[in-house]
Amino acid sequence: MSKTILITGASSGFGKAIAEKFAAAGWNCIITGRRAERLNELASTLSNHYSIRVLPLVFDVQDREAVAEAIGNIPADWQQIDILVNNAGLALGRDSFDQASLNDWDTMINTNVKGLMYVTKAVLPYLIKRQKGHIINIGSTAAKEVYKEGNAYCASKHAVDALSKAMRIDLLPHHIKVTAIHPGAAETEFSMVRFKGDQQKASQVYEGYKALQAEDIAEIIFYASNLPEHVCINDLVVTCLAQANSYYTHK
Ligand code: NDP
Ligand code: 8X3
């Protein structure tokens, strides 16, 4: 029987690449995000190319009622979820602590931390019922190191790191694996979002070296989720060859 993966933030970047990778391997995909048009387009492309089913769910992970409503009412034939990828997230701005916008801080914390918690809480009953499952949280190198003007984004990703450890402990009795993947710089829409549509600033982030690509992360997640039942990758930091950590990139 086909397996099912639920991916948040599948309308672009890592999430979209993860959906493409798993769909190609025969997995049914529940894809979520706020941009309905993009999700519907991806759903029809994947279901036309591969003999799988795709369920697009449109909601904002910051809205706890919307999360509970969308995930709590997943049709019965979609409730056997094998993997949850908590990927939806963003950085907004790159400003010193005294200059940063409170609204940006709220959005990052509400999305990257509280959104991940709401989605996980909503999905857990399905995993606990079956006493199996795999939660994969997308952290960042920013979950491990704090860099200049990274303040709230780094804090939000440190929280993802802590929450991954907490879930791993609390979900042990239910045989649920928890893996945190921490990528370094990756060429997606991330920097366009961070710099609020400033194409020049966004492009500069990836100039002079080959950054990670969304497909690299999809490949790693596919590997991590196809290990023997008794094996769990707990924590994985991954950068491109040119990047050593948050501070050193050879350009
Ligand atoms: P993208 O901007 O390409 O994708 C982000 C995805 O998150 C989109 O699908 C977006 O969908 C979704 N999303 C954002 N906010 C919300 C929200 N409030 N509710 C629902 N969905 C939301 O960036 P990436 O693919 O790079 O980012 C994915 C994850 O990877 C993020 O958590 C990011 O922090 C992390 N990361 C990224 C790195 C990078 O350098 N690119 C490195 C390390 C970690 P929509 O707009 O349709 O809602
Ligand atoms: C995204 C990578 O270095 O911009 O999480 O924080 S970085």
Tab-separated table of C-alpha atoms and ligand atoms in Angstrom:
chain	number	residue	atom	x	y	z
A	1	MET	CA	0.000	0.000	0.000
A	2	SER	CA	1.244	3.515	-0.810
A	3	LYS	CA	2.557	5.578	2.061
A	4	THR	CA	1.542	9.154	2.852
A	5	ILE	CA	3.663	12.216	3.612
A	6	LEU	CA	2.327	15.571	4.836
A	7	ILE	CA	4.577	18.515	3.954
A	8	THR	CA	3.985	22.050	5.199
A	9	GLY	CA	5.184	24.888	2.988
A	10	ALA	CA	5.032	22.872	-0.227
A	11	SER	CA	4.260	25.811	-2.523
A	12	SER	CA	7.965	26.525	-3.081
A	13	GLY	CA	11.559	25.696	-2.148
A	14	PHE	CA	12.315	22.649	0.005
A	15	GLY	CA	8.672	21.685	0.479
A	16	LYS	CA	7.939	21.573	-3.231
A	17	ALA	CA	11.116	19.580	-3.935
A	18	ILE	CA	10.247	17.135	-1.128
A	19	ALA	CA	6.766	16.609	-2.617
A	20	GLU	CA	8.293	16.027	-6.068
A	21	LYS	CA	10.834	13.519	-4.690
A	22	PHE	CA	8.328	11.484	-2.677
A	23	ALA	CA	5.651	11.587	-5.396
A	24	ALA	CA	8.175	10.207	-7.897
A	25	ALA	CA	8.800	7.335	-5.463
A	26	GLY	CA	5.063	6.524	-5.285
A	27	TRP	CA	4.111	8.292	-2.062
A	28	ASN	CA	0.747	10.019	-1.667
A	29	CYS	CA	1.282	13.649	-0.674
A	30	ILE	CA	-0.642	16.094	1.502
A	31	ILE	CA	0.763	19.475	0.537
A	32	THR	CA	0.060	22.643	2.500
A	33	GLY	CA	0.707	26.377	2.284
A	34	ARG	CA	-1.156	29.660	1.930
A	35	ARG	CA	-0.940	30.032	-1.867
A	36	ALA	CA	-3.796	27.894	-3.180
A	37	GLU	CA	-2.996	28.407	-6.853
A	38	ARG	CA	0.547	27.095	-6.491
A	39	LEU	CA	-0.570	24.114	-4.430
A	40	ASN	CA	-3.324	23.196	-6.891
A	41	GLU	CA	-0.904	23.443	-9.808
A	42	LEU	CA	1.626	21.214	-8.010
A	43	ALA	CA	-1.128	18.762	-7.079
A	44	SER	CA	-2.265	18.354	-10.671
A	45	THR	CA	1.307	18.095	-12.016
A	46	LEU	CA	2.230	15.381	-9.513
A	47	SER	CA	-0.956	13.368	-9.858
A	48	ASN	CA	-0.709	13.539	-13.669
A	49	HIS	CA	2.933	12.434	-13.747
A	50	TYR	CA	2.837	9.709	-11.126
A	51	SER	CA	0.133	7.266	-10.123
A	52	ILE	CA	-0.329	8.800	-6.702
A	53	ARG	CA	-2.916	10.927	-4.896
A	54	VAL	CA	-2.294	14.504	-3.793
A	55	LEU	CA	-4.363	16.452	-1.260
A	56	PRO	CA	-3.725	20.211	-1.185
A	57	LEU	CA	-4.680	21.961	2.064
A	58	VAL	CA	-4.640	25.749	2.189
A	59	PHE	CA	-4.073	27.339	5.597
A	60	ASP	CA	-1.761	29.667	7.488
A	61	VAL	CA	0.221	27.739	10.099
A	62	GLN	CA	0.034	30.792	12.397
A	63	ASP	CA	-3.738	30.390	12.687
A	64	ARG	CA	-4.291	27.670	15.253
A	65	GLU	CA	-8.026	27.277	14.530
A	66	ALA	CA	-7.344	26.964	10.791
A	67	VAL	CA	-4.630	24.368	11.437
A	68	ALA	CA	-6.895	22.315	13.706
A	69	GLU	CA	-9.789	22.596	11.242
A	70	ALA	CA	-7.783	21.607	8.144
A	71	ILE	CA	-5.802	18.764	9.686
A	72	GLY	CA	-8.508	17.573	12.074
A	73	ASN	CA	-10.896	17.136	9.132
A	74	ILE	CA	-8.586	15.287	6.756
A	75	PRO	CA	-10.735	12.693	4.935
A	76	ALA	CA	-10.625	9.234	6.519
A	77	ASP	CA	-8.716	7.727	3.607
A	78	TRP	CA	-5.894	10.267	4.170
A	79	GLN	CA	-5.457	9.798	7.891
A	80	GLN	CA	-2.742	7.136	7.749
A	81	ILE	CA	0.082	9.659	7.698
A	82	ASP	CA	3.553	8.107	7.757
A	83	ILE	CA	5.696	11.250	7.700
A	84	LEU	CA	5.105	14.855	8.740
A	85	VAL	CA	7.636	17.370	7.430
A	86	ASN	CA	7.443	20.621	9.383
A	87	ASN	CA	9.016	22.823	6.744
A	88	ALA	CA	6.868	25.991	6.498
A	89	GLY	CA	8.906	28.907	7.740
A	90	LEU	CA	10.620	32.152	6.922
A	91	ALA	CA	13.046	34.865	7.863
A	92	LEU	CA	11.918	38.490	7.667
A	93	GLY	CA	14.532	41.211	7.594
A	94	ARG	CA	18.155	41.231	8.648
A	95	ASP	CA	18.374	44.055	11.151
A	96	SER	CA	20.190	44.707	14.403
A	97	PHE	CA	18.216	43.996	17.558
A	98	ASP	CA	17.467	47.678	18.196
A	99	GLN	CA	16.334	48.306	14.617
A	100	ALA	CA	14.327	45.145	13.867
A	101	SER	CA	10.572	45.321	13.377
A	102	LEU	CA	8.309	43.856	16.057
A	103	ASN	CA	5.908	42.731	13.341
A	104	ASP	CA	8.692	40.773	11.634
A	105	TRP	CA	9.614	39.188	14.963
A	106	ASP	CA	5.995	38.208	15.619
A	107	THR	CA	5.616	36.665	12.178
A	108	MET	CA	8.819	34.622	12.482
A	109	ILE	CA	8.044	33.321	15.963
A	110	ASN	CA	4.383	32.672	15.110
A	111	THR	CA	5.271	30.800	11.930
A	112	ASN	CA	8.528	28.989	12.681
A	113	VAL	CA	7.793	28.065	16.283
A	114	LYS	CA	4.094	28.229	17.104
A	115	GLY	CA	3.019	27.115	13.613
A	116	LEU	CA	5.242	24.053	13.844
A	117	MET	CA	3.768	23.271	17.275
A	118	TYR	CA	0.152	23.691	16.093
A	119	VAL	CA	0.674	21.456	13.049
A	120	THR	CA	2.456	18.784	15.060
A	121	LYS	CA	-0.270	18.754	17.723
A	122	ALA	CA	-2.921	18.388	15.031
A	123	VAL	CA	-1.142	15.525	13.232
A	124	LEU	CA	-0.071	13.582	16.342
A	125	PRO	CA	-3.417	11.837	17.016
A	126	TYR	CA	-3.109	10.113	13.613
A	127	LEU	CA	0.442	8.918	14.388
A	128	ILE	CA	-0.315	7.920	17.976
A	129	LYS	CA	-3.342	5.914	16.881
A	130	ARG	CA	-1.073	3.775	14.695
A	131	GLN	CA	1.848	3.843	17.179
A	132	LYS	CA	4.216	4.756	14.372
A	133	GLY	CA	5.318	7.710	12.297
A	134	HIS	CA	8.170	10.060	11.560
A	135	ILE	CA	8.310	13.799	12.233
A	136	ILE	CA	10.967	15.711	10.315
A	137	ASN	CA	11.550	19.284	11.433
A	138	ILE	CA	13.427	21.748	9.246
A	139	GLY	CA	15.731	23.774	11.464
A	140	SER	CA	18.741	25.631	10.099
A	141	THR	CA	22.392	26.298	10.789
A	142	ALA	CA	20.724	29.274	12.505
A	143	ALA	CA	19.412	26.718	15.022
A	144	LYS	CA	22.994	26.005	16.062
A	145	GLU	CA	24.708	29.393	15.800
A	146	VAL	CA	23.539	32.964	16.239
A	147	TYR	CA	24.823	35.391	13.609
A	148	LYS	CA	24.852	39.173	13.387
A	149	GLU	CA	21.373	40.601	12.711
A	150	GLY	CA	19.855	37.124	12.847
A	151	ASN	CA	18.254	37.678	16.285
A	152	ALA	CA	14.631	36.465	16.112
A	153	TYR	CA	15.173	34.122	13.147
A	154	CYS	CA	18.045	32.395	14.975
A	155	ALA	CA	15.952	32.272	18.157
A	156	SER	CA	13.046	30.707	16.270
A	157	LYS	CA	15.303	28.025	14.801
A	158	HIS	CA	16.978	27.361	18.164
A	159	ALA	CA	13.423	26.726	19.369
A	160	VAL	CA	12.901	24.225	16.535
A	161	ASP	CA	16.061	22.457	17.720
A	162	ALA	CA	14.752	22.350	21.311
A	163	LEU	CA	11.279	21.253	20.244
A	164	SER	CA	12.754	18.435	18.156
A	165	LYS	CA	14.606	17.152	21.216
A	166	ALA	CA	11.462	17.511	23.336
A	167	MET	CA	9.307	15.630	20.822
A	168	ARG	CA	11.892	12.840	20.566
A	169	ILE	CA	11.726	12.287	24.326
A	170	ASP	CA	7.961	12.590	24.771
A	171	LEU	CA	7.052	10.519	21.729
A	172	LEU	CA	9.384	7.587	22.515
A	173	PRO	CA	6.553	5.507	24.024
A	174	HIS	CA	4.611	5.891	20.762
A	175	HIS	CA	7.432	4.664	18.492
A	176	ILE	CA	7.522	7.968	16.613
A	177	LYS	CA	10.837	9.002	15.073
A	178	VAL	CA	11.871	12.657	15.235
A	179	THR	CA	14.557	13.995	12.920
A	180	ALA	CA	15.804	17.576	12.730
A	181	ILE	CA	17.511	18.656	9.509
A	182	HIS	CA	19.542	21.859	9.702
A	183	PRO	CA	20.492	23.261	6.272
A	184	GLY	CA	22.888	26.108	5.616
A	185	ALA	CA	22.325	28.604	2.816
A	186	ALA	CA	20.044	27.155	0.138
A	187	GLU	CA	18.875	28.804	-3.060
A	188	THR	CA	15.084	29.000	-2.777
A	189	GLU	CA	12.635	31.883	-2.377
A	190	PHE	CA	13.910	32.243	1.205
A	191	SER	CA	16.041	35.353	0.589
A	192	MET	CA	13.403	37.041	-1.594
A	193	VAL	CA	11.021	36.658	1.340
A	194	ARG	CA	13.632	37.753	3.880
A	195	PHE	CA	14.508	40.883	1.895
A	196	LYS	CA	10.843	41.573	1.065
A	197	GLY	CA	11.128	41.299	-2.712
A	198	ASP	CA	14.517	43.039	-3.106
A	199	GLN	CA	15.916	40.862	-5.906
A	200	GLN	CA	19.400	42.388	-5.727
A	201	LYS	CA	19.855	41.708	-2.012
A	202	ALA	CA	18.393	38.224	-2.420
A	203	SER	CA	20.706	37.308	-5.325
A	204	GLN	CA	23.791	38.556	-3.448
A	205	VAL	CA	23.282	35.832	-0.846
A	206	TYR	CA	24.008	33.145	-3.441
A	207	GLU	CA	26.682	34.921	-5.509
A	208	GLY	CA	30.185	33.476	-5.883
A	209	TYR	CA	29.564	29.886	-4.776
A	210	LYS	CA	27.227	26.966	-5.340
A	211	ALA	CA	24.669	27.024	-2.530
A	212	LEU	CA	22.537	24.057	-1.502
A	213	GLN	CA	19.565	23.427	-3.787
A	214	ALA	CA	16.065	22.437	-2.667
A	215	GLU	CA	16.540	19.035	-4.327
A	216	ASP	CA	19.575	18.333	-2.087
A	217	ILE	CA	17.396	18.666	1.003
A	218	ALA	CA	14.652	16.516	-0.555
A	219	GLU	CA	17.251	13.812	-1.274
A	220	ILE	CA	18.489	13.868	2.337
A	221	ILE	CA	14.965	13.683	3.742
A	222	PHE	CA	14.168	10.788	1.450
A	223	TYR	CA	17.269	8.966	2.722
A	224	ALA	CA	16.470	9.723	6.373
A	225	SER	CA	12.937	8.421	5.977
A	226	ASN	CA	13.844	5.171	4.251
A	227	LEU	CA	16.100	3.693	6.925
A	228	PRO	CA	15.236	0.475	8.786
A	229	GLU	CA	12.397	0.753	11.311
A	230	HIS	CA	14.789	0.749	14.298
A	231	VAL	CA	17.088	3.492	12.963
A	232	CYS	CA	16.470	7.230	13.473
A	233	ILE	CA	18.683	10.107	12.371
A	234	ASN	CA	18.204	12.550	15.232
A	235	ASP	CA	20.026	15.643	14.059
A	236	LEU	CA	21.715	16.526	10.820
A	237	VAL	CA	23.534	19.748	9.894
A	238	VAL	CA	24.115	20.113	6.173
A	239	THR	CA	25.839	22.871	4.219
A	240	CYS	CA	27.151	23.235	0.707
A	241	LEU	CA	30.862	22.581	0.172
A	242	ALA	CA	31.658	26.318	0.222
A	243	GLN	CA	30.080	26.910	3.643
A	244	ALA	CA	31.714	25.853	6.927
A	245	ASN	CA	29.122	27.325	9.289
A	246	SER	CA	27.002	30.470	9.726
A	247	TYR	CA	30.108	32.692	9.646
A	248	TYR	CA	32.430	31.287	6.984
A	249	THR	CA	31.537	30.890	3.310
A	250	HIS	CA	34.274	30.684	0.708
A	251	LYS	CA	33.206	32.908	-2.200
B	1	NDP	P1	10.646	29.254	0.560
B	1	NDP	O1	10.326	30.685	0.812
B	1	NDP	O2	10.991	28.849	-0.829
B	1	NDP	O3	9.449	28.332	1.074
B	1	NDP	C1	8.803	28.585	2.299
B	1	NDP	C2	7.511	27.809	2.352
B	1	NDP	O4	6.906	28.031	3.631
B	1	NDP	C3	6.516	28.249	1.297
B	1	NDP	O5	5.918	27.120	0.722
B	1	NDP	C4	5.486	29.060	2.069
B	1	NDP	O6	4.196	28.883	1.497
B	1	NDP	C5	5.534	28.369	3.438
B	1	NDP	N1	5.070	29.267	4.489
B	1	NDP	C6	5.676	30.397	4.945
B	1	NDP	N2	4.906	30.980	5.871
B	1	NDP	C7	3.797	30.203	6.007
B	1	NDP	C8	2.622	30.305	6.800
B	1	NDP	N3	2.438	31.303	7.668
B	1	NDP	N4	1.689	29.334	6.681
B	1	NDP	C9	1.857	28.331	5.815
B	1	NDP	N5	2.940	28.166	5.041
B	1	NDP	C10	3.893	29.122	5.129
B	1	NDP	O7	11.848	28.916	1.553
B	1	NDP	P2	12.625	27.537	1.876
B	1	NDP	O8	12.099	26.408	1.085
B	1	NDP	O9	14.055	27.840	1.817
B	1	NDP	O10	12.241	27.383	3.418
B	1	NDP	C11	11.661	26.223	3.960
B	1	NDP	C12	12.157	26.055	5.381
B	1	NDP	O11	13.559	25.871	5.377
B	1	NDP	C13	11.907	27.255	6.294
B	1	NDP	O12	11.529	26.785	7.566
B	1	NDP	C14	13.272	27.938	6.369
B	1	NDP	O13	13.440	28.668	7.553
B	1	NDP	C15	14.175	26.729	6.316
B	1	NDP	N6	15.548	26.940	5.907
B	1	NDP	C16	15.848	27.564	4.729
B	1	NDP	C17	17.176	27.739	4.346
B	1	NDP	C18	17.563	28.461	3.120
B	1	NDP	O14	18.693	28.991	3.062
B	1	NDP	N7	16.719	28.507	2.081
B	1	NDP	C19	18.269	27.177	5.154
B	1	NDP	C20	17.835	26.557	6.372
B	1	NDP	C21	16.535	26.423	6.712
B	1	NDP	P3	3.121	30.044	1.287
B	1	NDP	O15	3.860	31.321	1.069
B	1	NDP	O16	2.337	29.574	0.096
B	1	NDP	O17	2.330	30.016	2.532
B	2	8X3	C1	18.591	29.912	6.498
B	2	8X3	C2	20.077	29.938	6.438
B	2	8X3	O1	22.116	31.268	7.200
B	2	8X3	O2	20.230	32.522	6.357
B	2	8X3	O3	18.129	29.292	7.638
B	2	8X3	O4	20.120	31.499	8.507
B	2	8X3	S1	20.664	31.372	7.160
